[in-house]
């Protein structure tokens, strides 16, 4: 067993779903792995299978990313392990309800897992990667970042945050050898639906992507250097037009004068 020339990928939420598929695909691409999640039994089983199948070194790091001590341990691994070349910020959860019918503790928990953890891990990895002049950060957001009315705003808001963070971080590290990608899946067949009291089979079948297809497409987008990859969006021109409309406001969003349509309130 030799250390991979690709380096090591640290994947959060690797015990099942998209994270487990990323683990499989990245090991087959030649990465060693650090698998992070709470279920140590599932992580150990996956590590053994992937290690046997690919010959790569697969470590597990059991962590509840909503726990301050566990999160700090994952941050420390990212900061200290110079073999790490890729962070996949994938762990996430949805709510069994919405803003008005969730408890404060449930709201704190989704924000801790979907926002605080990936933010702190991106900071730790980003600083290490910039220091070495190489590395990649993949943030798993959601198409709901673009469609808040379709779902609960707390979940979609956490994903809009990750999209925003990815745009900004990509710009900050440009030219420093570090790549940042936000992946926006649509409905994808994983446990996240039943974990949050929903039935994926209640959706029309043509809306639901298989996890393997999602990850394969997202990694092709990563290979192509995309900052935002939306595997289910058939018409890429719609995304390009959306970004063009957003950037058309660049330089026009801060102004000493209020806009003409509000001037009567100021001039009165
Ligand atoms: N599936 C979809 O339709 C869909 C669509 C858009 C975006 N996404 C996003 O894709 C990402 C992956 O989701 P998925 O669909 O693969 O979900 P999933 O099947 O429910 O897997 C979630 C993963 O996160 C881990 N996890 C959950 N809570 C954790 C915690 N407190 N600390 C550490 N790890 C934790 C879980 O492992 P343990 O239980 O072992 O901790 C599991 O490995 C999420 O960010 C999700 O929001 C999914």
XYZ file of C-alpha atoms and ligand atoms in Angstrom:
316
model
C 0.000 0.000 0.000
C 1.434 3.370 -1.036
C 0.257 6.869 -0.267
C -1.965 8.057 -3.080
C -0.494 10.637 -5.464
C -4.013 12.134 -5.509
C -3.803 12.604 -1.758
C -6.595 12.039 0.741
C -10.240 13.089 0.486
C -12.099 13.825 3.728
C -15.827 13.215 3.194
C -18.449 14.197 5.763
C -21.675 12.225 5.918
C -19.903 9.286 4.312
C -21.831 6.480 6.049
C -24.633 6.401 3.462
C -26.280 8.322 0.617
C -24.301 10.742 -1.532
C -21.318 10.691 0.831
C -20.924 6.914 0.541
C -21.059 7.215 -3.268
C -18.421 9.978 -3.198
C -16.277 7.629 -1.084
C -16.622 4.852 -3.668
C -15.954 7.086 -6.669
C -13.015 8.942 -5.113
C -11.346 5.717 -3.941
C -11.682 4.356 -7.492
C -10.085 7.600 -8.753
C -7.100 6.859 -6.516
C -7.765 8.962 -3.424
C -7.127 7.683 0.074
C -10.110 8.483 2.265
C -11.138 9.787 5.669
C -14.800 8.950 6.221
C -16.697 11.113 8.735
C -20.166 10.442 10.217
C -21.774 9.318 13.495
C -22.435 5.638 12.700
C -19.040 4.017 13.333
C -20.307 0.554 12.366
C -21.433 1.664 8.930
C -18.223 3.646 8.412
C -16.086 0.646 9.364
C -17.992 -1.662 6.993
C -17.650 0.813 4.110
C -13.969 1.378 4.874
C -13.286 -2.351 4.792
C -15.148 -2.863 1.499
C -13.543 0.117 -0.230
C -10.089 -0.723 1.095
C -10.405 -4.306 -0.194
C -11.876 -3.265 -3.550
C -9.507 -0.409 -4.367
C -6.355 -0.935 -2.291
C -6.615 2.604 -0.997
C -6.131 3.553 2.648
C -9.518 4.299 4.191
C -9.634 5.798 7.698
C -12.744 6.541 9.686
C -13.283 9.520 11.961
C -16.489 9.125 13.956
C -17.971 12.547 14.643
C -21.296 14.173 15.362
C -20.711 17.431 13.514
C -23.254 19.220 15.725
C -21.036 18.456 18.745
C -18.417 21.149 19.426
C -15.676 18.723 20.466
C -16.240 16.363 17.543
C -16.316 19.253 15.055
C -13.068 20.624 16.480
C -11.437 17.188 16.005
C -12.381 17.141 12.303
C -11.142 20.726 11.894
C -7.856 19.737 13.523
C -7.466 16.777 11.143
C -7.993 19.103 8.162
C -5.503 21.607 9.539
C -2.822 19.072 10.517
C -2.945 16.257 7.940
C -0.913 17.515 4.977
C -1.988 14.500 2.879
C -5.535 15.893 2.610
C -6.160 17.410 -0.822
C -9.970 17.355 -1.004
C -12.818 18.167 1.406
C -16.326 17.016 0.526
C -18.702 18.983 2.768
C -21.617 16.599 2.299
C -23.222 15.835 5.690
C -26.615 17.456 5.960
C -30.142 16.975 7.200
C -33.638 18.158 6.469
C -36.407 19.038 8.914
C -39.451 16.966 9.736
C -41.586 20.099 9.389
C -40.939 23.779 8.732
C -39.900 26.930 10.555
C -43.163 27.412 12.422
C -43.624 23.829 13.568
C -40.048 22.950 14.540
C -38.653 23.352 18.042
C -35.822 25.807 18.710
C -33.543 22.813 19.370
C -34.410 21.285 15.973
C -33.688 24.615 14.250
C -30.366 24.956 16.067
C -29.444 21.427 15.033
C -30.041 21.850 11.302
C -28.162 25.154 11.317
C -25.272 23.516 13.210
C -25.021 20.615 10.743
C -25.865 22.357 7.459
C -24.185 25.739 8.081
C -21.807 25.895 11.050
C -20.008 22.608 10.386
C -19.336 23.068 6.645
C -18.316 26.681 7.255
C -15.747 25.755 9.872
C -14.465 22.793 7.882
C -14.154 24.943 4.732
C -12.176 27.488 6.747
C -9.813 24.830 8.124
C -9.336 23.123 4.766
C -9.183 26.395 2.848
C -6.370 27.770 4.967
C -4.403 24.506 4.739
C -4.910 24.255 0.970
C -3.987 27.902 0.316
C -0.873 27.346 2.434
C 0.126 24.396 0.222
C -1.094 26.023 -2.991
C -3.336 23.064 -3.851
C -6.631 21.466 -2.890
C -10.326 21.262 -3.555
C -13.498 21.933 -1.569
C -16.830 20.472 -2.692
C -19.917 21.825 -0.908
C -23.137 19.854 -1.338
C -25.906 22.453 -1.514
C -29.276 21.869 -3.261
C -31.399 23.179 -6.110
C -33.641 24.475 -3.320
C -31.049 27.249 -2.908
C -32.689 28.606 -6.073
C -36.298 27.651 -5.260
C -37.109 28.641 -1.666
C -40.880 28.603 -2.190
C -40.827 24.897 -3.066
C -39.779 23.691 0.386
C -39.166 24.705 3.968
C -37.123 27.910 4.097
C -34.807 26.768 6.866
C -33.433 23.834 4.864
C -33.386 25.756 1.575
C -31.842 28.724 3.388
C -28.979 26.577 4.661
C -28.354 25.450 1.087
C -28.543 29.013 -0.283
C -25.940 29.907 2.348
C -23.619 27.166 1.051
C -24.087 28.346 -2.539
C -23.287 31.922 -1.484
C -20.260 30.786 0.538
C -18.990 28.753 -2.409
C -19.247 31.672 -4.857
C -17.411 33.935 -2.441
C -14.724 31.433 -1.420
C -14.072 30.490 -5.053
C -13.385 34.153 -5.797
C -11.158 34.533 -2.710
C -8.930 31.566 -3.568
C -8.740 32.187 -7.310
C -5.141 31.925 -8.504
C -4.060 30.156 -5.295
C -4.302 26.607 -6.609
C -7.509 25.865 -4.685
C -10.778 24.852 -6.355
C -14.249 25.340 -4.881
C -17.405 23.716 -6.228
C -21.016 23.910 -5.065
C -23.121 20.927 -6.134
C -26.882 21.455 -6.382
C -28.738 18.134 -6.435
C -32.464 17.935 -7.011
C -34.486 15.148 -5.400
C -32.106 12.191 -5.148
C -32.868 8.751 -3.769
C -31.171 8.565 -0.339
C -32.173 8.106 3.298
C -32.524 11.862 3.868
C -36.166 11.658 2.878
C -37.254 8.963 5.339
C -34.992 10.485 8.017
C -37.130 13.627 7.793
C -40.493 11.869 7.574
C -40.950 12.116 3.803
C -41.581 9.520 1.097
C -39.396 10.000 -1.992
C -41.752 7.660 -3.861
C -44.523 10.239 -3.524
C -42.670 12.295 -6.170
C -43.131 11.577 -9.873
C -40.437 9.044 -10.800
C -39.015 11.364 -13.478
C -38.100 13.909 -10.753
C -35.914 11.544 -8.766
C -32.233 11.002 -9.598
C -30.204 8.000 -8.449
C -27.325 8.852 -6.100
C -24.678 7.273 -8.356
C -25.755 9.372 -11.354
C -25.742 12.552 -9.239
C -22.209 12.009 -7.943
C -20.801 10.924 -11.320
C -22.195 14.060 -12.972
C -21.013 16.285 -10.117
C -17.471 14.905 -10.349
C -17.443 15.554 -14.102
C -18.432 19.151 -13.289
C -15.576 19.280 -10.780
C -13.148 17.954 -13.417
C -14.349 20.701 -15.753
C -13.598 23.356 -13.144
C -17.232 24.388 -12.608
C -17.903 26.528 -9.544
C -21.572 25.510 -9.579
C -22.786 22.146 -10.872
C -26.517 21.420 -11.212
C -26.806 17.843 -12.551
C -30.610 17.800 -12.966
C -30.921 21.142 -14.835
C -31.367 20.160 -18.492
C -30.985 23.647 -19.971
C -27.629 25.092 -18.905
C -28.594 28.333 -20.669
C -31.113 29.049 -17.897
C -28.347 28.974 -15.287
C -26.060 31.092 -17.469
C -28.881 33.647 -17.942
C -29.591 33.661 -14.178
C -25.949 34.366 -13.392
C -25.772 37.038 -16.081
C -28.851 38.769 -14.626
C -27.287 38.646 -11.140
C -23.976 40.033 -12.359
C -25.755 42.768 -14.341
C -26.425 44.350 -10.918
C -22.702 44.338 -10.013
C -21.611 47.853 -9.091
C -25.220 49.030 -8.891
C -26.260 47.679 -5.490
C -24.706 50.343 -3.279
C -25.630 53.987 -3.805
C -25.720 57.232 -1.790
C -29.024 58.090 -3.409
C -32.180 56.066 -2.855
C -33.725 54.710 -6.039
C -36.104 56.994 -7.918
C -39.106 54.789 -7.004
C -38.567 55.534 -3.274
C -37.513 59.176 -3.646
C -40.869 60.579 -2.503
C -40.143 59.101 0.959
C -36.815 60.941 1.167
C -37.797 64.213 -0.492
C -40.952 64.622 1.631
N -31.026 13.365 -1.317
C -31.500 14.499 -1.829
O -32.594 14.543 -2.429
C -30.680 15.750 -1.694
C -31.030 16.844 -2.496
C -30.292 18.010 -2.394
C -29.243 18.080 -1.498
N -28.934 17.013 -0.714
C -27.816 17.145 0.237
O -26.907 16.106 0.017
C -26.155 15.879 1.208
C -26.114 14.388 1.486
O -27.433 13.989 1.799
P -28.019 12.533 1.499
O -29.212 12.725 0.649
O -26.953 11.615 1.087
O -28.540 12.206 2.975
P -28.478 10.906 3.888
O -28.615 9.683 3.052
O -29.457 11.151 4.990
O -26.986 10.958 4.464
C -26.612 11.974 5.339
C -25.214 11.683 5.849
O -24.890 12.697 6.808
C -24.510 12.053 8.031
N -24.924 12.854 9.162
C -26.182 13.179 9.525
N -26.177 13.876 10.664
C -24.869 13.989 11.029
C -24.206 14.582 12.137
N -24.883 15.204 13.122
N -22.860 14.514 12.201
C -22.170 13.871 11.223
N -22.733 13.301 10.166
C -24.074 13.350 10.081
C -25.214 10.710 7.999
O -24.489 9.736 8.737
P -24.753 9.297 10.268
O -26.240 9.148 10.447
O -23.985 8.021 10.370
O -24.153 10.396 11.084
C -25.105 10.353 6.526
O -23.849 9.762 6.251
C -26.848 16.696 2.307
O -26.122 17.875 2.534
C -28.197 17.011 1.689
O -28.763 18.176 2.211
C -29.618 15.836 -0.796
